[in-house]
């Protein structure tokens, strides 16, 4: 599991691409410049790691496109020490980007195979989430709420109520909402019952599925 000079160069090119596509937050760009994305993919596919594309991982899932990861992360406006909940751990790549930004990350995955694989892999390359959970993201993680940020990395049919209610006041939920195509949606909690909603363009994700545990 090496991170070579060549990989670093390819990563810098990816960062330049993301910047040219409109990502502005320097901290987010720096984090993407640091996380060795090629290690999150099977070794046969390393050439695809630094192209701005989604890619298949285990259990019929995908590692999100770098632009999508950057776009969602930018919307979260993470400050070091923020408590962040991720739904859909998948390969762990988005989780690593959040950890690079200094977030305390809790991440939920419903596919046992991926949960096991990523739980072993992330600490091995030095990324320590606060907690990786095997479970259903629709429920959120009540015992650790409130969160400064919640990010959903699968296409959700609607914004689940528990996720909205587990946001801190001032907290942000970033969630792609829709069936075939999703609208990236940002909810900002303004008060106990008040939420501001912003819709930020179309994306395509694998679906957020109901619990099958
Ligand atoms: N963040 C991941 C992207 C993974 S794709 C990465 O950086 O690689 C979306 C993931 O969401 C898949 O792993 C899928 O199994 C998971 N998922 C789908 N529905 C879910 C649910 N209800 N709860 C938790 N995870 C879910």
PDB file of N, CA, C and O in Angstrom, residues 59-136:
ATOM      1  N   UNK A  59     -19.653  -5.193  -3.201  1.00  0.00           N
ATOM      2  CA  UNK A  59     -21.088  -5.267  -2.886  1.00  0.00           C
ATOM      3  C   UNK A  59     -21.964  -4.368  -3.763  1.00  0.00           C
ATOM      4  O   UNK A  59     -22.928  -3.765  -3.281  1.00  0.00           O
ATOM      5  N   UNK A  60     -21.603  -4.267  -5.050  1.00  0.00           N
ATOM      6  CA  UNK A  60     -22.401  -3.478  -6.005  1.00  0.00           C
ATOM      7  C   UNK A  60     -22.519  -2.008  -5.654  1.00  0.00           C
ATOM      8  O   UNK A  60     -23.467  -1.341  -6.059  1.00  0.00           O
ATOM      9  N   UNK A  61     -21.593  -1.484  -4.898  1.00  0.00           N
ATOM     10  CA  UNK A  61     -21.657  -0.075  -4.509  1.00  0.00           C
ATOM     11  C   UNK A  61     -20.591   0.711  -5.260  1.00  0.00           C
ATOM     12  O   UNK A  61     -19.820   0.137  -6.025  1.00  0.00           O
ATOM     13  N   UNK A  62     -20.571   2.019  -5.057  1.00  0.00           N
ATOM     14  CA  UNK A  62     -19.576   2.829  -5.760  1.00  0.00           C
ATOM     15  C   UNK A  62     -18.862   3.755  -4.789  1.00  0.00           C
ATOM     16  O   UNK A  62     -19.400   4.130  -3.755  1.00  0.00           O
ATOM     17  N   UNK A  63     -17.630   4.101  -5.159  1.00  0.00           N
ATOM     18  CA  UNK A  63     -16.924   5.176  -4.466  1.00  0.00           C
ATOM     19  C   UNK A  63     -17.351   6.429  -5.234  1.00  0.00           C
ATOM     20  O   UNK A  63     -17.298   6.465  -6.468  1.00  0.00           O
ATOM     21  N   UNK A  64     -17.856   7.432  -4.526  1.00  0.00           N
ATOM     22  CA  UNK A  64     -18.414   8.610  -5.197  1.00  0.00           C
ATOM     23  C   UNK A  64     -17.354   9.311  -6.049  1.00  0.00           C
ATOM     24  O   UNK A  64     -16.155   9.237  -5.773  1.00  0.00           O
ATOM     25  N   UNK A  65     -17.845  10.009  -7.065  1.00  0.00           N
ATOM     26  CA  UNK A  65     -16.974  10.836  -7.917  1.00  0.00           C
ATOM     27  C   UNK A  65     -16.290  11.900  -7.047  1.00  0.00           C
ATOM     28  O   UNK A  65     -16.948  12.506  -6.193  1.00  0.00           O
ATOM     29  N   UNK A  66     -14.995  12.152  -7.252  1.00  0.00           N
ATOM     30  CA  UNK A  66     -14.304  13.169  -6.442  1.00  0.00           C
ATOM     31  C   UNK A  66     -15.020  14.521  -6.432  1.00  0.00           C
ATOM     32  O   UNK A  66     -15.114  15.165  -5.379  1.00  0.00           O
ATOM     33  N   UNK A  67     -15.558  14.946  -7.584  1.00  0.00           N
ATOM     34  CA  UNK A  67     -16.263  16.228  -7.609  1.00  0.00           C
ATOM     35  C   UNK A  67     -17.458  16.215  -6.646  1.00  0.00           C
ATOM     36  O   UNK A  67     -17.710  17.186  -5.933  1.00  0.00           O
ATOM     37  N   UNK A  68     -18.169  15.098  -6.619  1.00  0.00           N
ATOM     38  CA  UNK A  68     -19.334  14.982  -5.731  1.00  0.00           C
ATOM     39  C   UNK A  68     -18.898  15.025  -4.265  1.00  0.00           C
ATOM     40  O   UNK A  68     -19.526  15.689  -3.436  1.00  0.00           O
ATOM     41  N   UNK A  69     -17.816  14.310  -3.951  1.00  0.00           N
ATOM     42  CA  UNK A  69     -17.279  14.324  -2.585  1.00  0.00           C
ATOM     43  C   UNK A  69     -16.905  15.761  -2.201  1.00  0.00           C
ATOM     44  O   UNK A  69     -17.272  16.249  -1.126  1.00  0.00           O
ATOM     45  N   UNK A  70     -16.217  16.451  -3.097  1.00  0.00           N
ATOM     46  CA  UNK A  70     -15.781  17.825  -2.823  1.00  0.00           C
ATOM     47  C   UNK A  70     -16.993  18.749  -2.664  1.00  0.00           C
ATOM     48  O   UNK A  70     -17.052  19.575  -1.744  1.00  0.00           O
ATOM     49  N   UNK A  71     -17.989  18.586  -3.533  1.00  0.00           N
ATOM     50  CA  UNK A  71     -19.181  19.442  -3.524  1.00  0.00           C
ATOM     51  C   UNK A  71     -19.961  19.267  -2.221  1.00  0.00           C
ATOM     52  O   UNK A  71     -20.333  20.236  -1.555  1.00  0.00           O
ATOM     53  N   UNK A  72     -20.172  18.008  -1.828  1.00  0.00           N
ATOM     54  CA  UNK A  72     -20.922  17.750  -0.587  1.00  0.00           C
ATOM     55  C   UNK A  72     -20.138  18.242   0.630  1.00  0.00           C
ATOM     56  O   UNK A  72     -20.704  18.817   1.554  1.00  0.00           O
ATOM     57  N   UNK A  73     -18.822  18.000   0.611  1.00  0.00           N
ATOM     58  CA  UNK A  73     -17.996  18.385   1.758  1.00  0.00           C
ATOM     59  C   UNK A  73     -17.968  19.905   1.900  1.00  0.00           C
ATOM     60  O   UNK A  73     -18.067  20.432   3.008  1.00  0.00           O
ATOM     61  N   UNK A  74     -17.870  20.592   0.774  1.00  0.00           N
ATOM     62  CA  UNK A  74     -17.861  22.058   0.800  1.00  0.00           C
ATOM     63  C   UNK A  74     -19.150  22.586   1.439  1.00  0.00           C
ATOM     64  O   UNK A  74     -19.121  23.524   2.244  1.00  0.00           O
ATOM     65  N   UNK A  75     -20.271  21.957   1.116  1.00  0.00           N
ATOM     66  CA  UNK A  75     -21.562  22.406   1.670  1.00  0.00           C
ATOM     67  C   UNK A  75     -21.650  22.215   3.186  1.00  0.00           C
ATOM     68  O   UNK A  75     -22.390  22.917   3.860  1.00  0.00           O
ATOM     69  N   UNK A  76     -20.886  21.271   3.715  1.00  0.00           N
ATOM     70  CA  UNK A  76     -20.937  21.028   5.157  1.00  0.00           C
ATOM     71  C   UNK A  76     -20.234  22.125   5.963  1.00  0.00           C
ATOM     72  O   UNK A  76     -20.486  22.291   7.143  1.00  0.00           O
ATOM     73  N   UNK A  77     -19.302  22.861   5.321  1.00  0.00           N
ATOM     74  CA  UNK A  77     -18.544  23.937   5.992  1.00  0.00           C
ATOM     75  C   UNK A  77     -17.953  23.463   7.318  1.00  0.00           C
ATOM     76  O   UNK A  77     -18.227  24.019   8.380  1.00  0.00           O
ATOM     77  N   UNK A  78     -17.129  22.436   7.235  1.00  0.00           N
ATOM     78  CA  UNK A  78     -16.558  21.806   8.433  1.00  0.00           C
ATOM     79  C   UNK A  78     -15.510  22.687   9.105  1.00  0.00           C
ATOM     80  O   UNK A  78     -14.637  23.239   8.433  1.00  0.00           O
ATOM     81  N   UNK A  79     -15.619  22.769  10.417  1.00  0.00           N
ATOM     82  CA  UNK A  79     -14.537  23.357  11.220  1.00  0.00           C
ATOM     83  C   UNK A  79     -13.913  22.220  12.023  1.00  0.00           C
ATOM     84  O   UNK A  79     -14.602  21.264  12.391  1.00  0.00           O
ATOM     85  N   UNK A  80     -12.608  22.352  12.305  1.00  0.00           N
ATOM     86  CA  UNK A  80     -11.934  21.300  13.043  1.00  0.00           C
ATOM     87  C   UNK A  80     -12.680  21.052  14.368  1.00  0.00           C
ATOM     88  O   UNK A  80     -13.074  21.999  15.044  1.00  0.00           O
ATOM     89  N   UNK A  81     -12.888  19.795  14.703  1.00  0.00           N
ATOM     90  CA  UNK A  81     -13.586  19.448  15.943  1.00  0.00           C
ATOM     91  C   UNK A  81     -15.084  19.243  15.767  1.00  0.00           C
ATOM     92  O   UNK A  81     -15.756  18.773  16.683  1.00  0.00           O
ATOM     93  N   UNK A  82     -15.625  19.586  14.593  1.00  0.00           N
ATOM     94  CA  UNK A  82     -17.062  19.376  14.354  1.00  0.00           C
ATOM     95  C   UNK A  82     -17.412  17.889  14.438  1.00  0.00           C
ATOM     96  O   UNK A  82     -16.622  17.032  14.031  1.00  0.00           O
ATOM     97  N   UNK A  83     -18.605  17.638  14.939  1.00  0.00           N
ATOM     98  CA  UNK A  83     -19.108  16.267  15.016  1.00  0.00           C
ATOM     99  C   UNK A  83     -19.947  16.016  13.757  1.00  0.00           C
ATOM    100  O   UNK A  83     -20.909  16.744  13.496  1.00  0.00           O
ATOM    101  N   UNK A  84     -19.545  15.023  12.967  1.00  0.00           N
ATOM    102  CA  UNK A  84     -20.202  14.794  11.675  1.00  0.00           C
ATOM    103  C   UNK A  84     -20.676  13.346  11.569  1.00  0.00           C
ATOM    104  O   UNK A  84     -19.944  12.416  11.920  1.00  0.00           O
ATOM    105  N   UNK A  85     -21.902  13.181  11.081  1.00  0.00           N
ATOM    106  CA  UNK A  85     -22.452  11.846  10.822  1.00  0.00           C
ATOM    107  C   UNK A  85     -22.509  11.618   9.319  1.00  0.00           C
ATOM    108  O   UNK A  85     -23.037  12.456   8.587  1.00  0.00           O
ATOM    109  N   UNK A  86     -21.949  10.484   8.886  1.00  0.00           N
ATOM    110  CA  UNK A  86     -22.044  10.113   7.466  1.00  0.00           C
ATOM    111  C   UNK A  86     -22.968   8.904   7.332  1.00  0.00           C
ATOM    112  O   UNK A  86     -22.848   7.953   8.103  1.00  0.00           O
ATOM    113  N   UNK A  87     -23.855   8.936   6.339  1.00  0.00           N
ATOM    114  CA  UNK A  87     -24.672   7.764   6.033  1.00  0.00           C
ATOM    115  C   UNK A  87     -24.139   7.173   4.731  1.00  0.00           C
ATOM    116  O   UNK A  87     -24.131   7.845   3.695  1.00  0.00           O
ATOM    117  N   UNK A  88     -23.691   5.917   4.799  1.00  0.00           N
ATOM    118  CA  UNK A  88     -23.128   5.244   3.622  1.00  0.00           C
ATOM    119  C   UNK A  88     -21.609   5.290   3.633  1.00  0.00           C
ATOM    120  O   UNK A  88     -20.986   5.995   2.846  1.00  0.00           O
ATOM    121  N   UNK A  89     -20.983   4.531   4.530  1.00  0.00           N
ATOM    122  CA  UNK A  89     -19.517   4.532   4.672  1.00  0.00           C
ATOM    123  C   UNK A  89     -18.840   4.084   3.378  1.00  0.00           C
ATOM    124  O   UNK A  89     -17.812   4.647   2.997  1.00  0.00           O
ATOM    125  N   UNK A  90     -19.414   3.061   2.740  1.00  0.00           N
ATOM    126  CA  UNK A  90     -18.849   2.541   1.490  1.00  0.00           C
ATOM    127  C   UNK A  90     -17.369   2.224   1.612  1.00  0.00           C
ATOM    128  O   UNK A  90     -16.946   1.505   2.512  1.00  0.00           O
ATOM    129  N   UNK A  91     -16.570   2.768   0.713  1.00  0.00           N
ATOM    130  CA  UNK A  91     -15.125   2.514   0.712  1.00  0.00           C
ATOM    131  C   UNK A  91     -14.414   3.230   1.857  1.00  0.00           C
ATOM    132  O   UNK A  91     -13.260   2.932   2.157  1.00  0.00           O
ATOM    133  N   UNK A  92     -15.061   4.232   2.454  1.00  0.00           N
ATOM    134  CA  UNK A  92     -14.411   5.022   3.501  1.00  0.00           C
ATOM    135  C   UNK A  92     -13.726   6.274   2.978  1.00  0.00           C
ATOM    136  O   UNK A  92     -13.158   7.054   3.753  1.00  0.00           O
ATOM    137  N   UNK A  93     -13.780   6.499   1.660  1.00  0.00           N
ATOM    138  CA  UNK A  93     -13.060   7.649   1.091  1.00  0.00           C
ATOM    139  C   UNK A  93     -13.610   8.988   1.608  1.00  0.00           C
ATOM    140  O   UNK A  93     -12.862   9.843   2.081  1.00  0.00           O
ATOM    141  N   UNK A  94     -14.931   9.147   1.532  1.00  0.00           N
ATOM    142  CA  UNK A  94     -15.535  10.397   2.023  1.00  0.00           C
ATOM    143  C   UNK A  94     -15.230  10.584   3.522  1.00  0.00           C
ATOM    144  O   UNK A  94     -14.940  11.693   3.974  1.00  0.00           O
ATOM    145  N   UNK A  95     -15.263   9.509   4.251  1.00  0.00           N
ATOM    146  CA  UNK A  95     -14.966   9.524   5.681  1.00  0.00           C
ATOM    147  C   UNK A  95     -13.539  10.039   5.915  1.00  0.00           C
ATOM    148  O   UNK A  95     -13.306  10.896   6.771  1.00  0.00           O
ATOM    149  N   UNK A  96     -12.587   9.562   5.116  1.00  0.00           N
ATOM    150  CA  UNK A  96     -11.189   9.998   5.247  1.00  0.00           C
ATOM    151  C   UNK A  96     -11.051  11.489   4.942  1.00  0.00           C
ATOM    152  O   UNK A  96     -10.305  12.204   5.619  1.00  0.00           O
ATOM    153  N   UNK A  97     -11.773  11.968   3.944  1.00  0.00           N
ATOM    154  CA  UNK A  97     -11.728  13.398   3.601  1.00  0.00           C
ATOM    155  C   UNK A  97     -12.241  14.229   4.794  1.00  0.00           C
ATOM    156  O   UNK A  97     -11.647  15.244   5.163  1.00  0.00           O
ATOM    157  N   UNK A  98     -13.298  13.761   5.436  1.00  0.00           N
ATOM    158  CA  UNK A  98     -13.850  14.475   6.597  1.00  0.00           C
ATOM    159  C   UNK A  98     -12.856  14.462   7.764  1.00  0.00           C
ATOM    160  O   UNK A  98     -12.682  15.468   8.457  1.00  0.00           O
ATOM    161  N   UNK A  99     -12.190  13.332   7.954  1.00  0.00           N
ATOM    162  CA  UNK A  99     -11.195  13.230   9.034  1.00  0.00           C
ATOM    163  C   UNK A  99     -10.016  14.172   8.755  1.00  0.00           C
ATOM    164  O   UNK A  99      -9.519  14.841   9.658  1.00  0.00           O
ATOM    165  N   UNK A 100      -9.597  14.263   7.492  1.00  0.00           N
ATOM    166  CA  UNK A 100      -8.518  15.205   7.124  1.00  0.00           C
ATOM    167  C   UNK A 100      -8.888  16.636   7.503  1.00  0.00           C
ATOM    168  O   UNK A 100      -8.036  17.446   7.827  1.00  0.00           O
ATOM    169  N   UNK A 101     -10.179  16.947   7.443  1.00  0.00           N
ATOM    170  CA  UNK A 101     -10.640  18.304   7.775  1.00  0.00           C
ATOM    171  C   UNK A 101     -10.775  18.518   9.278  1.00  0.00           C
ATOM    172  O   UNK A 101     -11.194  19.584   9.721  1.00  0.00           O
ATOM    173  N   UNK A 102     -10.459  17.498  10.066  1.00  0.00           N
ATOM    174  CA  UNK A 102     -10.492  17.635  11.518  1.00  0.00           C
ATOM    175  C   UNK A 102     -11.830  17.295  12.138  1.00  0.00           C
ATOM    176  O   UNK A 102     -12.050  17.550  13.322  1.00  0.00           O
ATOM    177  N   UNK A 103     -12.744  16.701  11.332  1.00  0.00           N
ATOM    178  CA  UNK A 103     -14.054  16.334  11.882  1.00  0.00           C
ATOM    179  C   UNK A 103     -13.948  15.063  12.719  1.00  0.00           C
ATOM    180  O   UNK A 103     -13.094  14.209  12.480  1.00  0.00           O
ATOM    181  N   UNK A 104     -14.840  14.990  13.722  1.00  0.00           N
ATOM    182  CA  UNK A 104     -15.017  13.735  14.465  1.00  0.00           C
ATOM    183  C   UNK A 104     -16.128  12.996  13.742  1.00  0.00           C
ATOM    184  O   UNK A 104     -17.281  13.422  13.757  1.00  0.00           O
ATOM    185  N   UNK A 105     -15.772  11.898  13.093  1.00  0.00           N
ATOM    186  CA  UNK A 105     -16.719  11.268  12.174  1.00  0.00           C
ATOM    187  C   UNK A 105     -17.346   9.997  12.736  1.00  0.00           C
ATOM    188  O   UNK A 105     -16.643   9.108  13.240  1.00  0.00           O
ATOM    189  N   UNK A 106     -18.660   9.929  12.612  1.00  0.00           N
ATOM    190  CA  UNK A 106     -19.450   8.730  12.885  1.00  0.00           C
ATOM    191  C   UNK A 106     -20.031   8.331  11.541  1.00  0.00           C
ATOM    192  O   UNK A 106     -20.577   9.182  10.833  1.00  0.00           O
ATOM    193  N   UNK A 107     -19.894   7.069  11.145  1.00  0.00           N
ATOM    194  CA  UNK A 107     -20.369   6.704   9.817  1.00  0.00           C
ATOM    195  C   UNK A 107     -21.118   5.382   9.867  1.00  0.00           C
ATOM    196  O   UNK A 107     -20.669   4.419  10.499  1.00  0.00           O
ATOM    197  N   UNK A 108     -22.256   5.344   9.191  1.00  0.00           N
ATOM    198  CA  UNK A 108     -23.131   4.154   9.213  1.00  0.00           C
ATOM    199  C   UNK A 108     -23.168   3.493   7.829  1.00  0.00           C
ATOM    200  O   UNK A 108     -23.324   4.171   6.818  1.00  0.00           O
ATOM    201  N   UNK A 109     -23.034   2.157   7.813  1.00  0.00           N
ATOM    202  CA  UNK A 109     -23.106   1.393   6.560  1.00  0.00           C
ATOM    203  C   UNK A 109     -24.030   0.198   6.769  1.00  0.00           C
ATOM    204  O   UNK A 109     -23.952  -0.474   7.783  1.00  0.00           O
ATOM    205  N   UNK A 110     -24.889  -0.079   5.794  1.00  0.00           N
ATOM    206  CA  UNK A 110     -25.837  -1.180   5.972  1.00  0.00           C
ATOM    207  C   UNK A 110     -25.404  -2.488   5.310  1.00  0.00           C
ATOM    208  O   UNK A 110     -26.031  -3.522   5.500  1.00  0.00           O
ATOM    209  N   UNK A 111     -24.354  -2.422   4.478  1.00  0.00           N
ATOM    210  CA  UNK A 111     -23.847  -3.658   3.856  1.00  0.00           C
ATOM    211  C   UNK A 111     -22.752  -4.218   4.745  1.00  0.00           C
ATOM    212  O   UNK A 111     -21.693  -3.602   4.894  1.00  0.00           O
ATOM    213  N   UNK A 112     -22.984  -5.422   5.256  1.00  0.00           N
ATOM    214  CA  UNK A 112     -22.031  -5.961   6.223  1.00  0.00           C
ATOM    215  C   UNK A 112     -20.626  -6.161   5.634  1.00  0.00           C
ATOM    216  O   UNK A 112     -19.625  -5.864   6.280  1.00  0.00           O
ATOM    217  N   UNK A 113     -20.599  -6.614   4.389  1.00  0.00           N
ATOM    218  CA  UNK A 113     -19.313  -6.872   3.737  1.00  0.00           C
ATOM    219  C   UNK A 113     -18.460  -5.591   3.691  1.00  0.00           C
ATOM    220  O   UNK A 113     -17.285  -5.589   4.047  1.00  0.00           O
ATOM    221  N   UNK A 114     -19.101  -4.510   3.270  1.00  0.00           N
ATOM    222  CA  UNK A 114     -18.382  -3.232   3.186  1.00  0.00           C
ATOM    223  C   UNK A 114     -18.020  -2.716   4.565  1.00  0.00           C
ATOM    224  O   UNK A 114     -16.928  -2.184   4.782  1.00  0.00           O
ATOM    225  N   UNK A 115     -18.953  -2.829   5.494  1.00  0.00           N
ATOM    226  CA  UNK A 115     -18.704  -2.382   6.868  1.00  0.00           C
ATOM    227  C   UNK A 115     -17.439  -3.052   7.408  1.00  0.00           C
ATOM    228  O   UNK A 115     -16.549  -2.392   7.947  1.00  0.00           O
ATOM    229  N   UNK A 116     -17.358  -4.379   7.226  1.00  0.00           N
ATOM    230  CA  UNK A 116     -16.206  -5.131   7.769  1.00  0.00           C
ATOM    231  C   UNK A 116     -14.916  -4.718   7.091  1.00  0.00           C
ATOM    232  O   UNK A 116     -13.899  -4.470   7.736  1.00  0.00           O
ATOM    233  N   UNK A 117     -14.976  -4.642   5.766  1.00  0.00           N
ATOM    234  CA  UNK A 117     -13.781  -4.331   4.983  1.00  0.00           C
ATOM    235  C   UNK A 117     -13.251  -2.942   5.346  1.00  0.00           C
ATOM    236  O   UNK A 117     -12.060  -2.762   5.634  1.00  0.00           O
ATOM    237  N   UNK A 118     -14.143  -1.971   5.374  1.00  0.00           N
ATOM    238  CA  UNK A 118     -13.722  -0.585   5.603  1.00  0.00           C
ATOM    239  C   UNK A 118     -13.310  -0.360   7.060  1.00  0.00           C
ATOM    240  O   UNK A 118     -12.392   0.412   7.329  1.00  0.00           O
ATOM    241  N   UNK A 119     -13.950  -1.072   7.994  1.00  0.00           N
ATOM    242  CA  UNK A 119     -13.572  -0.942   9.407  1.00  0.00           C
ATOM    243  C   UNK A 119     -12.127  -1.380   9.622  1.00  0.00           C
ATOM    244  O   UNK A 119     -11.433  -0.861  10.494  1.00  0.00           O
ATOM    245  N   UNK A 120     -11.685  -2.368   8.846  1.00  0.00           N
ATOM    246  CA  UNK A 120     -10.299  -2.830   8.961  1.00  0.00           C
ATOM    247  C   UNK A 120      -9.352  -1.888   8.242  1.00  0.00           C
ATOM    248  O   UNK A 120      -8.265  -1.594   8.708  1.00  0.00           O
ATOM    249  N   UNK A 121      -9.800  -1.464   7.068  1.00  0.00           N
ATOM    250  CA  UNK A 121      -8.917  -0.724   6.160  1.00  0.00           C
ATOM    251  C   UNK A 121      -8.577   0.698   6.647  1.00  0.00           C
ATOM    252  O   UNK A 121      -7.409   1.110   6.619  1.00  0.00           O
ATOM    253  N   UNK A 122      -9.567   1.446   7.092  1.00  0.00           N
ATOM    254  CA  UNK A 122      -9.318   2.864   7.428  1.00  0.00           C
ATOM    255  C   UNK A 122      -8.223   3.050   8.490  1.00  0.00           C
ATOM    256  O   UNK A 122      -7.289   3.834   8.275  1.00  0.00           O
ATOM    257  N   UNK A 123      -8.295   2.348   9.622  1.00  0.00           N
ATOM    258  CA  UNK A 123      -7.224   2.518  10.615  1.00  0.00           C
ATOM    259  C   UNK A 123      -5.861   2.081  10.085  1.00  0.00           C
ATOM    260  O   UNK A 123      -4.839   2.651  10.444  1.00  0.00           O
ATOM    261  N   UNK A 124      -5.886   1.093   9.183  1.00  0.00           N
ATOM    262  CA  UNK A 124      -4.623   0.596   8.624  1.00  0.00           C
ATOM    263  C   UNK A 124      -3.868   1.697   7.881  1.00  0.00           C
ATOM    264  O   UNK A 124      -2.648   1.730   7.872  1.00  0.00           O
ATOM    265  N   UNK A 125      -4.594   2.609   7.247  1.00  0.00           N
ATOM    266  CA  UNK A 125      -3.909   3.696   6.546  1.00  0.00           C
ATOM    267  C   UNK A 125      -3.955   5.004   7.366  1.00  0.00           C
ATOM    268  O   UNK A 125      -3.702   6.083   6.852  1.00  0.00           O
ATOM    269  N   UNK A 126      -4.284   4.860   8.651  1.00  0.00           N
ATOM    270  CA  UNK A 126      -4.124   6.003   9.561  1.00  0.00           C
ATOM    271  C   UNK A 126      -5.347   6.897   9.725  1.00  0.00           C
ATOM    272  O   UNK A 126      -5.251   7.973  10.311  1.00  0.00           O
ATOM    273  N   UNK A 127      -6.522   6.469   9.242  1.00  0.00           N
ATOM    274  CA  UNK A 127      -7.733   7.283   9.415  1.00  0.00           C
ATOM    275  C   UNK A 127      -8.627   6.658  10.491  1.00  0.00           C
ATOM    276  O   UNK A 127      -9.114   5.545  10.334  1.00  0.00           O
ATOM    277  N   UNK A 128      -8.761   7.403  11.580  1.00  0.00           N
ATOM    278  CA  UNK A 128      -9.561   6.898  12.697  1.00  0.00           C
ATOM    279  C   UNK A 128     -10.861   7.672  12.839  1.00  0.00           C
ATOM    280  O   UNK A 128     -10.860   8.817  13.268  1.00  0.00           O
ATOM    281  N   UNK A 129     -11.936   7.004  12.454  1.00  0.00           N
ATOM    282  CA  UNK A 129     -13.270   7.577  12.684  1.00  0.00           C
ATOM    283  C   UNK A 129     -13.569   7.430  14.174  1.00  0.00           C
ATOM    284  O   UNK A 129     -12.993   6.575  14.845  1.00  0.00           O
ATOM    285  N   UNK A 130     -14.456   8.269  14.717  1.00  0.00           N
ATOM    286  CA  UNK A 130     -14.884   8.094  16.111  1.00  0.00           C
ATOM    287  C   UNK A 130     -15.583   6.755  16.246  1.00  0.00           C
ATOM    288  O   UNK A 130     -15.384   6.036  17.201  1.00  0.00           O
ATOM    289  N   UNK A 131     -16.451   6.459  15.262  1.00  0.00           N
ATOM    290  CA  UNK A 131     -17.185   5.202  15.311  1.00  0.00           C
ATOM    291  C   UNK A 131     -17.685   4.830  13.919  1.00  0.00           C
ATOM    292  O   UNK A 131     -18.254   5.679  13.225  1.00  0.00           O
ATOM    293  N   UNK A 132     -17.468   3.572  13.518  1.00  0.00           N
ATOM    294  CA  UNK A 132     -18.092   3.051  12.305  1.00  0.00           C
ATOM    295  C   UNK A 132     -19.181   2.099  12.766  1.00  0.00           C
ATOM    296  O   UNK A 132     -18.945   1.268  13.653  1.00  0.00           O
ATOM    297  N   UNK A 133     -20.363   2.248  12.195  1.00  0.00           N
ATOM    298  CA  UNK A 133     -21.519   1.521  12.689  1.00  0.00           C
ATOM    299  C   UNK A 133     -22.130   0.695  11.564  1.00  0.00           C
ATOM    300  O   UNK A 133     -22.301   1.187  10.446  1.00  0.00           O
ATOM    301  N   UNK A 134     -22.478  -0.560  11.872  1.00  0.00           N
ATOM    302  CA  UNK A 134     -23.227  -1.395  10.944  1.00  0.00           C
ATOM    303  C   UNK A 134     -24.704  -1.205  11.282  1.00  0.00           C
ATOM    304  O   UNK A 134     -25.128  -1.577  12.374  1.00  0.00           O
ATOM    305  N   UNK A 135     -25.451  -0.565  10.411  1.00  0.00           N
ATOM    306  CA  UNK A 135     -26.851  -0.324  10.749  1.00  0.00           C
ATOM    307  C   UNK A 135     -27.577   0.447   9.670  1.00  0.00           C
ATOM    308  O   UNK A 135     -27.094   0.566   8.539  1.00  0.00           O
ATOM    309  N   UNK A 136     -28.723   0.981  10.038  1.00  0.00           N
ATOM    310  CA  UNK A 136     -29.601   1.650   9.081  1.00  0.00           C
ATOM    311  C   UNK A 136     -29.525   3.165   9.216  1.00  0.00           C
ATOM    312  O   UNK A 136     -29.932   3.732  10.232  1.00  0.00           O
TER     313      UNK A 136
END
